[in-house]
Amino acid sequence: MKNIFLSICITICFLTSCKEKEGYVITGKMLNLPVGSKIYFDELEYNKATTLDTTTTGAEGQFRFEGFLSHLGLYRIHCDNKNVIFLVLDKNSGNISVKADTTNFFIKPYHVKGSASSEQFLNFFIEVSSIYKSINEATSKLPDPSVEQSDSANQVINEKIQLLTDEGRKWINNYVDTVSNPIIAVFALSNFLNPDMDKATFEKFVEKAKSKYTDVPMVIDFAKDVDLAFKKMNRKEGEALYTNGTQLPEINMADVNGNSILLSSLKGKYVLVDFWASWCGPCRAENPNVVAAYNNYKDKGFTVYSVSLDDDIDKWKQAIAKDKLVWQYHVSELKGWESNIVHEFGINSIPTNYLIDKEGKIIASNLRGKELEYILAQSLK
């Protein structure tokens, strides 16, 4: 799963407000910064950060942001990657003040006024820090591998580490189950638990998210990511991640010329979404079948959206030309197996493909040989 937060070594403070006044006014000081230093106010979505506003510091490091927000979310104020203030804000956040000394950020973190939930998060963070400090102290007592020590002595230390780890996980699971702030819950789940070992906690939170937090984009995006993780965990070897009758998720990637092509832009056509690569022998062997299907049904409302896992643009272009993949929808991140699409679609081997109908719903997957033409013959009469 994606980790959308910084390392736990950074002290973080989340803020919400009970003020009835709509909008927010954030005043603050970043001490020991040069006058005119640039300060950023960002929204942190589940998979990206968007700068909403910028300003510069005054003579005493003072700054101010104000505006309006449409939903509860995670935000940050920062001047660099080290000095970061995290906020949880909604449309009724009201007046908030912050203060931090950039030369002493890790030892004495910033102060916040105007939010009770910031104290709630700090208490959580302090407890988690204490748990990990105890685990690290126990781990530090393990001998250097080059130093001889009895197996019994090592066993005692390892058992202590395991006990502390289990107790910590139990405490965090209970916290997630009881905390009312969904942003803090997502923080805890994302950073300290995982859907494999803590499945019940994840399932319970996702169920709550889908019914109670439908207006909190970050929480909904997190819930979708958890659903995807569970699908991957439960999938049989070679089984497609998405099932027939479901909507295939959106894809927005760049073509060979760097222009973005949305999969949804092909709505109204039957589309084979084909994951392949120039270096993939089985993919290249399957390409003649895809070409034949395209040539026979392109005039009846069928096309191909090819997603390449290449990392070399020249080899990608050469394979397209050599295999006569004449349709225009060829996209790639040019990151090979490091492509984000690999995670999003749970791809563990290629070729992988999905055939979707005019509305983008899956009607078949992992088609080979003449199977594609057979289904198209039935669908495009």
Tab-separated table of C-alpha atoms in Angstrom:
chain	number	residue	atom	x	y	z
A	1	MET	CA	0.000	0.000	0.000
A	2	LYS	CA	0.970	3.512	-0.591
A	3	ASN	CA	2.392	5.491	2.391
A	4	ILE	CA	1.136	9.060	2.090
A	5	PHE	CA	2.830	10.355	5.231
A	6	LEU	CA	6.381	11.185	6.217
A	7	SER	CA	8.514	8.989	8.481
A	8	ILE	CA	7.400	8.686	12.096
A	9	CYS	CA	10.588	10.464	13.133
A	10	ILE	CA	8.881	13.726	12.132
A	11	THR	CA	6.558	15.075	14.791
A	12	ILE	CA	3.197	15.745	13.182
A	13	CYS	CA	0.181	17.637	14.421
A	14	PHE	CA	-3.281	17.261	12.899
A	15	LEU	CA	-5.794	20.018	13.364
A	16	THR	CA	-9.546	20.213	13.157
A	17	SER	CA	-11.735	22.978	14.453
A	18	CYS	CA	-15.130	23.257	16.074
A	19	LYS	CA	-15.602	26.850	14.943
A	20	GLU	CA	-18.914	27.597	13.255
A	21	LYS	CA	-17.409	30.240	10.986
A	22	GLU	CA	-16.811	28.929	7.493
A	23	GLY	CA	-13.308	29.087	6.042
A	24	TYR	CA	-9.935	29.192	7.712
A	25	VAL	CA	-7.442	31.795	8.848
A	26	ILE	CA	-4.024	30.407	9.692
A	27	THR	CA	-1.508	32.727	11.280
A	28	GLY	CA	1.894	31.562	12.327
A	29	LYS	CA	5.591	32.035	12.797
A	30	MET	CA	8.485	30.003	11.438
A	31	LEU	CA	11.348	31.214	13.602
A	32	ASN	CA	14.945	31.365	12.406
A	33	LEU	CA	14.140	31.605	8.723
A	34	PRO	CA	15.474	34.369	6.490
A	35	VAL	CA	13.040	37.206	5.848
A	36	GLY	CA	11.085	36.533	2.669
A	37	SER	CA	11.383	32.739	2.874
A	38	LYS	CA	8.673	31.049	0.828
A	39	ILE	CA	5.966	29.192	2.759
A	40	TYR	CA	3.604	26.730	1.067
A	41	PHE	CA	0.086	25.603	1.952
A	42	ASP	CA	-0.715	22.237	0.339
A	43	GLU	CA	-3.536	19.747	0.252
A	44	LEU	CA	-2.349	16.173	0.612
A	45	GLU	CA	-4.569	13.865	-1.361
A	46	TYR	CA	-4.090	10.122	-1.131
A	47	ASN	CA	-1.645	9.950	-4.021
A	48	LYS	CA	-0.490	13.503	-4.631
A	49	ALA	CA	0.085	16.943	-3.136
A	50	THR	CA	-1.417	20.123	-4.558
A	51	THR	CA	-0.205	23.591	-3.553
A	52	LEU	CA	-3.196	25.774	-2.711
A	53	ASP	CA	-1.401	28.949	-1.679
A	54	THR	CA	2.047	30.456	-1.077
A	55	THR	CA	3.346	33.365	0.921
A	56	THR	CA	6.614	34.676	2.356
A	57	THR	CA	7.790	35.201	5.917
A	58	GLY	CA	7.991	38.599	7.554
A	59	ALA	CA	10.751	40.030	9.723
A	60	GLU	CA	9.897	37.706	12.637
A	61	GLY	CA	9.027	34.703	10.503
A	62	GLN	CA	5.313	35.498	10.507
A	63	PHE	CA	2.962	34.304	7.761
A	64	ARG	CA	-0.768	34.098	7.101
A	65	PHE	CA	-3.088	31.969	4.984
A	66	GLU	CA	-6.823	32.279	4.622
A	67	GLY	CA	-9.464	30.818	2.364
A	68	PHE	CA	-12.244	28.284	2.021
A	69	LEU	CA	-12.267	24.489	1.749
A	70	SER	CA	-15.011	22.193	0.504
A	71	HIS	CA	-14.226	19.092	2.557
A	72	LEU	CA	-12.351	17.594	5.467
A	73	GLY	CA	-8.832	16.717	4.431
A	74	LEU	CA	-5.141	16.610	5.236
A	75	TYR	CA	-3.109	19.750	4.639
A	76	ARG	CA	0.402	20.947	5.351
A	77	ILE	CA	2.367	24.155	5.775
A	78	HIS	CA	6.041	23.882	4.983
A	79	CYS	CA	9.115	25.741	3.909
A	80	ASP	CA	11.144	22.636	3.050
A	81	ASN	CA	10.919	18.865	3.430
A	82	LYS	CA	12.023	18.914	7.072
A	83	ASN	CA	10.014	21.725	8.641
A	84	VAL	CA	6.437	20.608	8.029
A	85	ILE	CA	3.227	21.408	9.906
A	86	PHE	CA	0.347	19.055	9.149
A	87	LEU	CA	-3.261	20.167	9.508
A	88	VAL	CA	-6.632	18.502	9.252
A	89	LEU	CA	-9.076	21.166	8.098
A	90	ASP	CA	-12.649	21.429	6.885
A	91	LYS	CA	-14.888	24.278	5.758
A	92	ASN	CA	-15.493	25.344	9.384
A	93	SER	CA	-11.900	25.398	10.563
A	94	GLY	CA	-11.941	29.004	11.765
A	95	ASN	CA	-8.886	30.663	13.329
A	96	ILE	CA	-5.746	28.604	13.892
A	97	SER	CA	-2.312	29.741	14.987
A	98	VAL	CA	0.956	27.829	14.729
A	99	LYS	CA	4.522	28.489	15.796
A	100	ALA	CA	7.728	26.567	15.187
A	101	ASP	CA	11.453	27.034	15.602
A	102	THR	CA	13.075	25.623	12.477
A	103	THR	CA	16.409	25.151	14.256
A	104	ASN	CA	14.844	22.966	16.941
A	105	PHE	CA	12.043	21.288	15.026
A	106	PHE	CA	12.609	17.681	16.019
A	107	ILE	CA	13.414	18.316	19.674
A	108	LYS	CA	10.674	20.844	20.375
A	109	PRO	CA	7.953	20.634	17.705
A	110	TYR	CA	5.632	23.414	16.769
A	111	HIS	CA	2.795	24.761	18.900
A	112	VAL	CA	-0.810	24.943	17.773
A	113	LYS	CA	-3.829	26.816	19.093
A	114	GLY	CA	-7.411	26.511	17.916
A	115	SER	CA	-7.920	22.746	17.743
A	116	ALA	CA	-8.676	20.138	20.391
A	117	SER	CA	-8.037	17.295	17.966
A	118	SER	CA	-4.399	18.391	17.556
A	119	GLU	CA	-3.881	17.360	21.190
A	120	GLN	CA	-5.629	14.074	20.460
A	121	PHE	CA	-3.214	13.345	17.663
A	122	LEU	CA	-0.181	14.393	19.714
A	123	ASN	CA	-1.219	11.971	22.474
A	124	PHE	CA	-1.476	9.229	19.857
A	125	PHE	CA	1.866	10.150	18.358
A	126	ILE	CA	3.587	10.261	21.748
A	127	GLU	CA	2.235	6.809	22.607
A	128	VAL	CA	3.321	5.336	19.267
A	129	SER	CA	6.744	6.951	19.599
A	130	SER	CA	7.086	5.379	23.020
A	131	ILE	CA	6.186	1.964	21.621
A	132	TYR	CA	8.773	2.197	18.864
A	133	LYS	CA	11.390	3.589	21.239
A	134	SER	CA	10.984	0.510	23.443
A	135	ILE	CA	11.248	-1.802	20.430
A	136	ASN	CA	14.352	-0.006	19.173
A	137	GLU	CA	15.974	-0.163	22.609
A	138	ALA	CA	15.344	-3.912	22.777
A	139	THR	CA	16.635	-4.383	19.233
A	140	SER	CA	19.823	-2.471	20.054
A	141	LYS	CA	20.679	-5.146	22.622
A	142	LEU	CA	20.987	-7.807	19.943
A	143	PRO	CA	24.695	-8.651	19.577
A	144	ASP	CA	26.761	-7.919	16.504
A	145	PRO	CA	26.571	-10.975	14.198
A	146	SER	CA	30.347	-11.288	14.424
A	147	VAL	CA	30.220	-11.578	18.229
A	148	GLU	CA	29.474	-14.984	19.669
A	149	GLN	CA	26.572	-15.198	22.068
A	150	SER	CA	24.490	-18.068	23.354
A	151	ASP	CA	21.301	-18.944	21.534
A	152	SER	CA	19.357	-18.656	24.779
A	153	ALA	CA	20.485	-15.053	25.282
A	154	ASN	CA	19.404	-14.123	21.744
A	155	GLN	CA	16.112	-15.915	22.239
A	156	VAL	CA	15.306	-13.847	25.339
A	157	ILE	CA	15.926	-10.593	23.433
A	158	ASN	CA	13.935	-11.715	20.384
A	159	GLU	CA	11.024	-12.769	22.575
A	160	LYS	CA	11.094	-9.340	24.238
A	161	ILE	CA	11.054	-7.617	20.831
A	162	GLN	CA	8.154	-9.769	19.675
A	163	LEU	CA	6.187	-9.094	22.865
A	164	LEU	CA	6.650	-5.337	22.529
A	165	THR	CA	5.708	-5.473	18.860
A	166	ASP	CA	2.558	-7.486	19.517
A	167	GLU	CA	1.504	-5.205	22.379
A	168	GLY	CA	2.086	-2.160	20.203
A	169	ARG	CA	0.050	-3.531	17.316
A	170	LYS	CA	-2.750	-4.445	19.713
A	171	TRP	CA	-2.822	-0.909	21.114
A	172	ILE	CA	-2.860	0.679	17.644
A	173	ASN	CA	-5.623	-1.672	16.453
A	174	ASN	CA	-7.727	-0.672	19.447
A	175	TYR	CA	-6.998	3.006	18.841
A	176	VAL	CA	-8.130	2.842	15.214
A	177	ASP	CA	-11.272	1.053	16.318
A	178	THR	CA	-12.186	3.813	18.775
A	179	VAL	CA	-10.845	7.095	17.370
A	180	SER	CA	-13.535	9.324	15.873
A	181	ASN	CA	-11.257	11.354	13.602
A	182	PRO	CA	-11.038	9.452	10.280
A	183	ILE	CA	-7.861	11.241	9.186
A	184	ILE	CA	-5.988	10.115	12.300
A	185	ALA	CA	-7.350	6.599	11.724
A	186	VAL	CA	-6.014	6.597	8.163
A	187	PHE	CA	-2.658	7.823	9.464
A	188	ALA	CA	-2.470	4.977	11.975
A	189	LEU	CA	-3.596	2.326	9.514
A	190	SER	CA	-1.275	3.501	6.742
A	191	ASN	CA	1.848	3.792	8.855
A	192	PHE	CA	1.661	1.171	11.578
A	193	LEU	CA	-0.656	-1.643	10.461
A	194	ASN	CA	-1.169	-3.705	7.309
A	195	PRO	CA	-4.240	-5.346	5.749
A	196	ASP	CA	-2.713	-8.817	5.928
A	197	MET	CA	-1.937	-8.986	9.672
A	198	ASP	CA	-4.664	-6.594	10.822
A	199	LYS	CA	-7.428	-7.541	8.410
A	200	ALA	CA	-10.353	-7.172	10.825
A	201	THR	CA	-9.388	-3.598	11.740
A	202	PHE	CA	-9.006	-2.599	8.103
A	203	GLU	CA	-12.317	-4.212	7.144
A	204	LYS	CA	-14.192	-2.491	9.957
A	205	PHE	CA	-12.757	0.921	9.096
A	206	VAL	CA	-13.434	0.527	5.373
A	207	GLU	CA	-17.044	-0.419	6.084
A	208	LYS	CA	-17.393	2.694	8.241
A	209	ALA	CA	-15.664	4.843	5.618
A	210	LYS	CA	-18.084	3.786	2.896
A	211	SER	CA	-21.142	4.632	4.984
A	212	LYS	CA	-20.012	7.535	7.157
A	213	TYR	CA	-17.177	9.350	5.384
A	214	THR	CA	-18.355	9.496	1.794
A	215	ASP	CA	-17.636	13.234	1.740
A	216	VAL	CA	-13.981	12.840	2.808
A	217	PRO	CA	-11.983	12.189	-0.397
A	218	MET	CA	-8.801	11.015	1.325
A	219	VAL	CA	-10.666	8.454	3.407
A	220	ILE	CA	-12.597	7.149	0.397
A	221	ASP	CA	-9.398	6.882	-1.652
A	222	PHE	CA	-7.791	4.983	1.220
A	223	ALA	CA	-10.772	2.634	1.399
A	224	LYS	CA	-10.465	1.940	-2.337
A	225	ASP	CA	-6.785	1.145	-1.897
A	226	VAL	CA	-7.579	-1.273	0.923
A	227	ASP	CA	-10.229	-2.974	-1.229
A	228	LEU	CA	-7.606	-3.365	-3.944
A	229	ALA	CA	-5.131	-4.832	-1.447
A	230	PHE	CA	-7.709	-7.393	-0.306
A	231	LYS	CA	-8.471	-8.337	-3.902
A	232	LYS	CA	-4.791	-8.966	-4.500
A	233	MET	CA	-4.495	-11.033	-1.333
A	234	ASN	CA	-7.489	-13.211	-2.215
A	235	ARG	CA	-6.725	-13.597	-5.907
A	236	LYS	CA	-5.695	-16.984	-7.245
A	237	GLU	CA	-2.569	-17.312	-9.365
A	238	GLY	CA	-3.232	-16.005	-12.871
A	239	GLU	CA	-6.694	-14.717	-11.952
A	240	ALA	CA	-7.669	-11.231	-13.144
A	241	LEU	CA	-7.919	-8.615	-10.406
A	242	TYR	CA	-11.174	-7.094	-11.677
A	243	THR	CA	-14.152	-9.311	-12.398
A	244	ASN	CA	-16.656	-9.389	-15.246
A	245	GLY	CA	-19.506	-6.916	-14.888
A	246	THR	CA	-17.481	-4.381	-12.909
A	247	GLN	CA	-16.263	-1.008	-14.131
A	248	LEU	CA	-12.611	-0.993	-15.092
A	249	PRO	CA	-10.832	1.883	-13.288
A	250	GLU	CA	-9.795	4.947	-15.214
A	251	ILE	CA	-6.367	5.046	-16.838
A	252	ASN	CA	-4.716	8.318	-17.794
A	253	MET	CA	-1.247	7.908	-19.266
A	254	ALA	CA	0.959	9.488	-21.890
A	255	ASP	CA	1.375	8.208	-25.441
A	256	VAL	CA	4.620	8.009	-27.442
A	257	ASN	CA	4.472	11.772	-28.003
A	258	GLY	CA	3.879	12.649	-24.360
A	259	ASN	CA	0.165	13.410	-24.780
A	260	SER	CA	-2.216	12.064	-22.151
A	261	ILE	CA	-4.934	9.660	-23.278
A	262	LEU	CA	-7.831	8.857	-20.969
A	263	LEU	CA	-9.271	5.377	-21.270
A	264	SER	CA	-12.687	6.929	-20.689
A	265	SER	CA	-12.235	8.982	-23.859
A	266	LEU	CA	-12.944	5.741	-25.746
A	267	LYS	CA	-16.388	5.339	-24.185
A	268	GLY	CA	-18.848	4.144	-26.814
A	269	LYS	CA	-16.444	1.541	-28.203
A	270	TYR	CA	-15.541	-1.981	-27.216
A	271	VAL	CA	-11.940	-1.729	-26.017
A	272	LEU	CA	-9.259	-4.294	-25.316
A	273	VAL	CA	-7.076	-2.857	-22.555
A	274	ASP	CA	-3.861	-4.758	-23.215
A	275	PHE	CA	-0.873	-4.756	-20.843
A	276	TRP	CA	2.310	-5.753	-22.639
A	277	ALA	CA	5.964	-4.794	-23.291
A	278	SER	CA	8.464	-4.981	-26.123
A	279	TRP	CA	10.719	-7.259	-24.039
A	280	CYS	CA	7.884	-9.718	-23.252
A	281	GLY	CA	8.128	-12.781	-25.525
A	282	PRO	CA	4.607	-14.110	-24.800
A	283	CYS	CA	3.205	-10.613	-25.440
A	284	ARG	CA	4.892	-10.367	-28.822
A	285	ALA	CA	3.652	-13.859	-29.696
A	286	GLU	CA	0.092	-12.822	-28.832
A	287	ASN	CA	0.208	-9.546	-30.784
A	288	PRO	CA	-0.746	-11.110	-34.177
A	289	ASN	CA	-4.046	-12.286	-32.637
A	290	VAL	CA	-4.771	-8.791	-31.319
A	291	VAL	CA	-3.884	-7.270	-34.708
A	292	ALA	CA	-6.194	-9.687	-36.507
A	293	ALA	CA	-9.075	-8.850	-34.157
A	294	TYR	CA	-8.464	-5.139	-34.600
A	295	ASN	CA	-8.401	-5.334	-38.402
A	296	ASN	CA	-11.593	-7.393	-38.494
A	297	TYR	CA	-13.632	-5.317	-36.038
A	298	LYS	CA	-12.207	-1.769	-36.053
A	299	ASP	CA	-15.042	-0.606	-38.328
A	300	LYS	CA	-17.660	-2.131	-36.028
A	301	GLY	CA	-16.796	-0.183	-32.894
A	302	PHE	CA	-13.720	-1.980	-31.529
A	303	THR	CA	-10.269	-0.636	-30.685
A	304	VAL	CA	-7.243	-1.396	-28.510
A	305	TYR	CA	-5.761	0.619	-25.648
A	306	SER	CA	-2.231	-0.735	-25.218
A	307	VAL	CA	-0.447	-0.146	-21.910
A	308	SER	CA	3.264	-0.880	-22.142
A	309	LEU	CA	5.551	-1.790	-19.242
A	310	ASP	CA	8.570	-0.692	-21.244
A	311	ASP	CA	11.268	1.571	-19.839
A	312	ASP	CA	12.957	2.351	-23.155
A	313	ILE	CA	10.924	4.546	-25.493
A	314	ASP	CA	12.887	3.576	-28.607
A	315	LYS	CA	12.389	-0.157	-28.071
A	316	TRP	CA	8.725	0.506	-27.352
A	317	LYS	CA	8.277	2.421	-30.622
A	318	GLN	CA	10.222	-0.190	-32.591
A	319	ALA	CA	8.017	-3.014	-31.265
A	320	ILE	CA	4.842	-1.078	-32.129
A	321	ALA	CA	6.080	-0.651	-35.704
A	322	LYS	CA	7.451	-4.163	-36.142
A	323	ASP	CA	4.316	-5.886	-34.807
A	324	LYS	CA	2.071	-3.537	-36.845
A	325	LEU	CA	0.092	-2.323	-33.849
A	326	VAL	CA	-1.518	0.381	-35.959
A	327	TRP	CA	-4.141	1.668	-33.496
A	328	GLN	CA	-3.334	5.070	-32.007
A	329	TYR	CA	-3.855	4.346	-28.331
A	330	HIS	CA	-0.404	3.350	-27.029
A	331	VAL	CA	0.516	4.589	-23.530
A	332	SER	CA	3.268	3.969	-20.992
A	333	GLU	CA	4.885	5.413	-17.884
A	334	LEU	CA	8.228	4.085	-19.165
A	335	LYS	CA	9.051	2.733	-15.709
A	336	GLY	CA	8.863	-1.005	-16.395
A	337	TRP	CA	7.691	-2.986	-13.377
A	338	GLU	CA	8.005	0.186	-11.287
A	339	SER	CA	5.027	1.710	-13.119
A	340	ASN	CA	2.165	2.842	-10.859
A	341	ILE	CA	-0.250	0.948	-13.089
A	342	VAL	CA	1.323	-2.333	-11.964
A	343	HIS	CA	0.188	-1.652	-8.399
A	344	GLU	CA	-3.186	-0.206	-9.345
A	345	PHE	CA	-4.146	-3.182	-11.502
A	346	GLY	CA	-2.342	-5.859	-9.503
A	347	ILE	CA	-0.360	-7.002	-12.524
A	348	ASN	CA	2.032	-9.841	-11.746
A	349	SER	CA	2.554	-11.129	-15.278
A	350	ILE	CA	2.021	-10.022	-18.869
A	351	PRO	CA	0.297	-10.230	-21.224
A	352	THR	CA	-2.756	-9.288	-19.192
A	353	ASN	CA	-5.865	-7.847	-20.798
A	354	TYR	CA	-9.443	-6.768	-20.167
A	355	LEU	CA	-12.176	-6.441	-22.777
A	356	ILE	CA	-14.629	-3.699	-21.812
A	357	ASP	CA	-17.952	-2.761	-23.364
A	358	LYS	CA	-19.212	0.646	-24.510
A	359	GLU	CA	-19.821	1.701	-20.889
A	360	GLY	CA	-16.408	0.594	-19.659
A	361	LYS	CA	-17.613	-2.567	-17.923
A	362	ILE	CA	-15.539	-5.730	-18.139
A	363	ILE	CA	-16.970	-8.542	-20.240
A	364	ALA	CA	-13.866	-10.762	-20.417
A	365	SER	CA	-10.233	-10.885	-19.323
A	366	ASN	CA	-6.919	-12.546	-20.183
A	367	LEU	CA	-8.067	-13.559	-23.644
A	368	ARG	CA	-5.677	-15.618	-25.761
A	369	GLY	CA	-5.589	-16.821	-29.344
A	370	LYS	CA	-8.950	-16.580	-31.105
A	371	GLU	CA	-10.924	-15.969	-27.892
A	372	LEU	CA	-10.997	-12.213	-28.472
A	373	GLU	CA	-12.426	-12.514	-31.981
A	374	TYR	CA	-14.995	-15.037	-30.792
A	375	ILE	CA	-16.356	-12.681	-28.125
A	376	LEU	CA	-16.296	-9.693	-30.487
A	377	ALA	CA	-18.251	-11.716	-33.061
A	378	GLN	CA	-20.953	-12.299	-30.455
A	379	SER	CA	-20.945	-8.723	-29.163
A	380	LEU	CA	-20.625	-6.725	-32.391
A	381	LYS	CA	-23.194	-8.386	-34.618
